[in-house]
XYZ file of C-alpha atoms in Angstrom:
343
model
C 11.089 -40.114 -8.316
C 8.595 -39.655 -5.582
C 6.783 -36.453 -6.160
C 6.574 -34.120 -3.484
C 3.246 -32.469 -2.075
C 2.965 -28.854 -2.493
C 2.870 -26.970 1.014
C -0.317 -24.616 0.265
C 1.002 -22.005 3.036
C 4.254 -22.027 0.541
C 2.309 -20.779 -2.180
C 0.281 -18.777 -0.196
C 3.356 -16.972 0.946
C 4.608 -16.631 -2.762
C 1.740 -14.555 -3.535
C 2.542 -12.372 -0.661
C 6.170 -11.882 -2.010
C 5.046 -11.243 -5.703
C 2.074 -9.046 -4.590
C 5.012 -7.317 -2.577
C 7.506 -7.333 -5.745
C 4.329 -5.847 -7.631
C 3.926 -3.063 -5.551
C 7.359 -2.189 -5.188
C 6.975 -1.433 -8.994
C 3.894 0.616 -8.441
C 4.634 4.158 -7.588
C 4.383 4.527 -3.591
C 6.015 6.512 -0.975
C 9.261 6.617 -0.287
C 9.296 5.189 3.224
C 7.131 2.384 1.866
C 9.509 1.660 -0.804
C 12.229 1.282 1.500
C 10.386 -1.126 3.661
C 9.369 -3.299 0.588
C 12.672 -3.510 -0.629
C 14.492 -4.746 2.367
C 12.866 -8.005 1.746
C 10.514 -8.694 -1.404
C 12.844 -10.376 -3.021
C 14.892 -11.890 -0.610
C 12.035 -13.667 0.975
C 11.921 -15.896 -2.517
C 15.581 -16.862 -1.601
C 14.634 -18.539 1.686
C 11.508 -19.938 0.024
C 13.776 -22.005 -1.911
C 16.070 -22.827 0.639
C 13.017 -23.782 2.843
C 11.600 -25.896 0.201
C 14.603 -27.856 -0.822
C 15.252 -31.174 -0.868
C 18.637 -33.001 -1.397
C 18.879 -34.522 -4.602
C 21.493 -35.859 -7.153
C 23.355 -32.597 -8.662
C 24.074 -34.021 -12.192
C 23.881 -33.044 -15.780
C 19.871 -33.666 -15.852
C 19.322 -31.473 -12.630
C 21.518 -28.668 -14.130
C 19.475 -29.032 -17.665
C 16.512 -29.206 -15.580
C 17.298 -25.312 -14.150
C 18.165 -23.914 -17.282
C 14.980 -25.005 -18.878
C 12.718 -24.015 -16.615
C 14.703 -20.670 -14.754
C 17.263 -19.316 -17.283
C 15.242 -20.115 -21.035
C 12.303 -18.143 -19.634
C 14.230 -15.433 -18.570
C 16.051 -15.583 -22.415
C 13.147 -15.593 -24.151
C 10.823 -12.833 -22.381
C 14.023 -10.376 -22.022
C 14.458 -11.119 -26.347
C 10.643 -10.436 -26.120
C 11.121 -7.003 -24.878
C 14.415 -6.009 -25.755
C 13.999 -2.607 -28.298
C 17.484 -2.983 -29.588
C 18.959 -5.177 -32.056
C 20.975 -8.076 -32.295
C 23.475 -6.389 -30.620
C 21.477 -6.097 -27.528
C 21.245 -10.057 -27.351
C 24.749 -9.650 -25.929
C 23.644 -7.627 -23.022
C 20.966 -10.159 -22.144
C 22.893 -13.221 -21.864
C 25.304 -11.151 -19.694
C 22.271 -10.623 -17.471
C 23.368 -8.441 -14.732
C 20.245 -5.997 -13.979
C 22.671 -2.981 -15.812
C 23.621 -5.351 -18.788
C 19.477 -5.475 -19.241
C 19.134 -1.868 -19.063
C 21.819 -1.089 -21.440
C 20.525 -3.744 -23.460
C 16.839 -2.356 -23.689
C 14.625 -5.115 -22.217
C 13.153 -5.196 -18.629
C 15.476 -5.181 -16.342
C 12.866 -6.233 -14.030
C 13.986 -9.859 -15.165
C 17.595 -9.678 -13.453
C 16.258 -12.247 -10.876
C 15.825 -15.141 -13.172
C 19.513 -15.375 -13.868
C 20.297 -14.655 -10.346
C 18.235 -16.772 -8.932
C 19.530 -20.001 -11.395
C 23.110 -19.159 -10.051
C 21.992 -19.247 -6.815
C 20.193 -22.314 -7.403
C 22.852 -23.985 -8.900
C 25.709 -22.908 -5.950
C 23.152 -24.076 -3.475
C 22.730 -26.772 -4.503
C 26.249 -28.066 -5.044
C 27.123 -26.894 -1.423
C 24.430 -29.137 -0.225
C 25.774 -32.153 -2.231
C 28.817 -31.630 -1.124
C 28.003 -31.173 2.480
C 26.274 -34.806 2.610
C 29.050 -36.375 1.385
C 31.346 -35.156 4.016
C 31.897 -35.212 7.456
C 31.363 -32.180 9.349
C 28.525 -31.285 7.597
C 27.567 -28.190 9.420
C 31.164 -26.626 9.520
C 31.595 -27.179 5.878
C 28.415 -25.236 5.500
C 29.311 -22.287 7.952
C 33.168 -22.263 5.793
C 30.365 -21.899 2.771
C 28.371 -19.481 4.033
C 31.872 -17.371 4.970
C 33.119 -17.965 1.649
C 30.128 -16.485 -0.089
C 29.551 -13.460 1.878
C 33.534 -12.655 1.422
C 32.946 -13.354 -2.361
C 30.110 -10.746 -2.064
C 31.809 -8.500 -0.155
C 34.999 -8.538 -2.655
C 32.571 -8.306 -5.600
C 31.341 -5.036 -3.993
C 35.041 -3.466 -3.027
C 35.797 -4.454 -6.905
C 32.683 -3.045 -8.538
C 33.700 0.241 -7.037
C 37.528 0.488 -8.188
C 36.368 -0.922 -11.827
C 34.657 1.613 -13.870
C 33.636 -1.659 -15.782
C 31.918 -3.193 -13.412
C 30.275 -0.535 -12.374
C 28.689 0.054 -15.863
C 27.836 -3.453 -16.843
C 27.976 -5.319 -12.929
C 28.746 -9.248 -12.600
C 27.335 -12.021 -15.290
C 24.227 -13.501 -14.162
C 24.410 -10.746 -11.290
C 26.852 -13.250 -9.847
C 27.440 -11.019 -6.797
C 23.963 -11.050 -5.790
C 23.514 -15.085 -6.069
C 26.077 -15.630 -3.290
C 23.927 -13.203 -1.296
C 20.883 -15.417 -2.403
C 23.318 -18.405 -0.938
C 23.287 -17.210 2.087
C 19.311 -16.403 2.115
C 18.593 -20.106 0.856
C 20.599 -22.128 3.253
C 19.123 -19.964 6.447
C 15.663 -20.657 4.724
C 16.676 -24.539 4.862
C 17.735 -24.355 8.406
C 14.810 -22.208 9.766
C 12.106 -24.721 8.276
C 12.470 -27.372 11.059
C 11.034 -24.369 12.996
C 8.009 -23.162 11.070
C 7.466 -27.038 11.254
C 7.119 -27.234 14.971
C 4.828 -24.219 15.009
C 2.899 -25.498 12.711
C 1.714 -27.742 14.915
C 1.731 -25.193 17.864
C -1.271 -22.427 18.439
C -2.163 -20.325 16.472
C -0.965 -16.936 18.705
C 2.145 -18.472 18.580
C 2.423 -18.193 14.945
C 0.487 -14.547 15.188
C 2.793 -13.310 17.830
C 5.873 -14.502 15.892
C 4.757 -12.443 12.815
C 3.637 -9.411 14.764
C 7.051 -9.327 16.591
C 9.229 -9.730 13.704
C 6.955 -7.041 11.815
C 7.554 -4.621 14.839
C 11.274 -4.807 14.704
C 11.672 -4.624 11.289
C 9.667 -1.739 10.783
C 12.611 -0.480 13.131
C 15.369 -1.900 11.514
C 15.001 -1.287 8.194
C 15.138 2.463 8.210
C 18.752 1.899 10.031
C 19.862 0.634 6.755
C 19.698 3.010 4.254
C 22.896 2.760 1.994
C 22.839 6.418 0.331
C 26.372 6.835 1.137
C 27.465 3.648 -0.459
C 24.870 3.643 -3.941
C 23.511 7.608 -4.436
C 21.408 6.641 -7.320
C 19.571 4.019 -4.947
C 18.763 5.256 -1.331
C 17.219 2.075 -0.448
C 18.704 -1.875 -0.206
C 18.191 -2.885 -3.926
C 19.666 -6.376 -4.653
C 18.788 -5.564 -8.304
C 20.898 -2.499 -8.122
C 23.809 -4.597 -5.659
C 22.525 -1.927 -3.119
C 23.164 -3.769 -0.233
C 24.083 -1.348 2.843
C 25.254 -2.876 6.196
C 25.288 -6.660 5.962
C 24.373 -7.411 8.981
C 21.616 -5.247 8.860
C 20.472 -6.479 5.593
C 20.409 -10.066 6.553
C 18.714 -9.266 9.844
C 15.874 -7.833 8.122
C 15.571 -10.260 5.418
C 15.423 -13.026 7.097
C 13.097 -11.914 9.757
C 10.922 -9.807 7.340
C 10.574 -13.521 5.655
C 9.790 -15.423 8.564
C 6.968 -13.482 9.351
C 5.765 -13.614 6.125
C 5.890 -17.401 5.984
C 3.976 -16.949 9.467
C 1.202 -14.533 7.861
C 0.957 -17.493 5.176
C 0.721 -20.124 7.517
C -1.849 -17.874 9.339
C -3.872 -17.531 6.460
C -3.796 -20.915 5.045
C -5.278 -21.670 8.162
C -8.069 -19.306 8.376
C -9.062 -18.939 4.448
C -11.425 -21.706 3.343
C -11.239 -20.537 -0.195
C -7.768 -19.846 -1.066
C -8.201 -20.502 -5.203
C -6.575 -17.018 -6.343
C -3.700 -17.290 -3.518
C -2.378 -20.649 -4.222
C -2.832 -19.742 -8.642
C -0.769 -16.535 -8.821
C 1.343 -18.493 -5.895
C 2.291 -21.422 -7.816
C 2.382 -18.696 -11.013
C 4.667 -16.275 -10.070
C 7.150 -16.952 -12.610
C 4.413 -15.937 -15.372
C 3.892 -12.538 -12.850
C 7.030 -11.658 -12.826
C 7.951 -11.523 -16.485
C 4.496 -10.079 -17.308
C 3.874 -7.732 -14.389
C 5.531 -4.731 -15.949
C 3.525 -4.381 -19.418
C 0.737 -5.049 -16.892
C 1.686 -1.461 -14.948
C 2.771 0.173 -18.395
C -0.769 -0.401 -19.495
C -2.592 0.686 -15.830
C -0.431 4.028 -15.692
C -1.463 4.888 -19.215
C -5.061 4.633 -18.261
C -4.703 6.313 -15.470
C -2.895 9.079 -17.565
C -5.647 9.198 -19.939
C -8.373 9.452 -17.503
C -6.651 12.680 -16.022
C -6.014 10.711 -12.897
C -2.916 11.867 -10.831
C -1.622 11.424 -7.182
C -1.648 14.569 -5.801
C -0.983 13.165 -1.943
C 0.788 10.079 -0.104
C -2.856 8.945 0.390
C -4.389 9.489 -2.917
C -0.991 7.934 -4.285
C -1.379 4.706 -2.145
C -5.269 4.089 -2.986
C -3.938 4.046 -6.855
C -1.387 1.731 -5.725
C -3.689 -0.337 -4.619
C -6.314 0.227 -7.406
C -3.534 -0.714 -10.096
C -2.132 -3.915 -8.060
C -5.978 -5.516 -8.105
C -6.450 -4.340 -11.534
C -2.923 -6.060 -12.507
C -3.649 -9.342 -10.414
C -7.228 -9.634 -12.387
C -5.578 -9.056 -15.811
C -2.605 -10.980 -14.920
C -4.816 -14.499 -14.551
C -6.485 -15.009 -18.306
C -2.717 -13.670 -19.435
C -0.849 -17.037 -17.237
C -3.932 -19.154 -18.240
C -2.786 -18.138 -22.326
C 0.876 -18.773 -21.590
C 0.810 -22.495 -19.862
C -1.930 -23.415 -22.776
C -0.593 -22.165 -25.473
C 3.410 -21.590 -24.656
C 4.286 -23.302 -21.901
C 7.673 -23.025 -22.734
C 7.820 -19.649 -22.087
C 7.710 -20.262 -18.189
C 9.829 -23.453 -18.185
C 7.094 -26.166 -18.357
């Protein structure tokens, strides 16, 4: 098979998104919380949409996914689990409240959702090509999975069950992710064209997007609908207003890919970027002991955050600290286990 060249803005804009996952973990304000969540992790959805590439969906492909999406996320969550054996049932469930019940991070609930929604996606695509009417066999797919959602919502609310433990491999939120990946396949034509384009183009794109959203997002707070998470959550199936949710997603992501592409262009030296970018995989599972570790220095040092100011300057203290420790840690996983992260 022919391999494919890595697009450097691509990685570039996974660092943005992880950077953005990390400091969504980080204790910040409120309103900045919000903002981050409305699109840190969605934005890794339509990276993989805008990445993909139609290929044969057979029993190798599938094995493929597992080993190097759904293994890492077994073994880190067995890594950190603090239960017993008994608590290996809650991870292979894998729903983001199956994980907390269970004792391990449930900081890793995207790994399983994001191999369902890798799998789905990729099927529809398959499918599609073999068919006629391509794009109105998509749209029927694209209706079918936010009903699915939807349904998986109204039902999570009348079952008690459901509630506790949510869907298996957060099932619910991988259709969402369906959705995210096929308008990230369909908007890369686009980036594309600009790329080729000037650059204030690109800038004003980004700037645009940026201004609405920082509008937008604050209209979608679902308190009413999740009380125990005032803020769109896909982790928590905190979704709000779908239209509102998608809107913001999905232009929150296109003007990150725009920063990227920005930046790729005007950074000589982009070494760190494109390492935690093609990395983030290793960040993810190992971002969390990374904070745990931070906070207790900080709590042993007598430091606390006594304003919005002083609390965003430690933010930003403990996300450098975090990205410097975080690089010897990958460096020991792909040497010496490179299992761990699927490789």
């Amino acid at each position: 098979m022919e391999k494919v060249k890595r697009l450097d803005y691509v990685d570039v804009c996974r660092f943005l998104g992880i950077s953005l996952i990390i400091f969504s973990h980080i204790t910040v304000p409120n309103k900045v919380l919000q903002w981050l969540c409305a699109f840190n992790v969605p934005c890794f959805f339509v990276l993989s949409g805008f990445c993909y590439r139609l290929h044969n969906f057979d029993k190798e492909f599938v094995l493929k996914k597992i080993k190097t999406i759904y293994v890492p996320f077994v073994l880190f969550a067995m890594i950190y689990c603090q239960g017993g054996l008994s608590s290996w049932v809650y991870i292979f469930y894998g729903s983001g409240m199956a994980l907390e019940l269970g004792g391990t991070s449930i900081v890793l609930w995207f790994l399983p959702c994001f191999f369902t929604a890798v799998i789905i996606f990729s099927l529809m695509m398959n499918v599609c090509n073999r068919l006629k009417h391509k794009v109105w066999i998509l749209i029927a797919g694209v209706a079918v999975m936010l009903v699915g959602a939807k349904a998986c919502e109204m039902l999570k609310g009348a079952q008690p069950m459901l509630e506790k433990y949510g869907y298996p491999l957060n099932f619910d939120m991988a259709m969402i992710g369906v959705v995210l990946m096929i308008a990230g396949y369909y908007i890369r034509p686009i980036f594309d064209w600009l790329g080729e384009q000037k650059q204030w183009m690109l800038m004003s794109i980004a700037i645009i997007f940026f201004v609405i959203t920082g509008y937008t997002v604050y209209l979608n707070l679902p308190e009413s609908l999740n009380p125990s998470c005032a803020h769109v959550e896909m982790a928590m199936g905190s979704i709000g207003n779908y239209t509102l949710f998608f809107c913001n997603a999905l232009l929150m992501s296109m003007a990150l890919i725009g920063l990227a592409m920005l930046i790729d262009k005007w950074l000589k030296n982009k070494v760190l970027l494109l390492y935690i970018g093609r990395n983030t995989l290793s960040l993810l599972c190992v971002h969390v002991v990374l904070l745990l570790g931070v906070s207790k220095m900080f709590l042993l040092m007598g430091l606390e955050h006594e304003s919005a100011e002083m609390m965003i300057l430690q933010g930003i203290v403990t996300y450098v600290i975090v990205i410097i420790v975080s690089i010897p840690v990958i460096m020991v996983i792909r040497r010496f286990i490179p299992n761990m992260v699927g490789q």
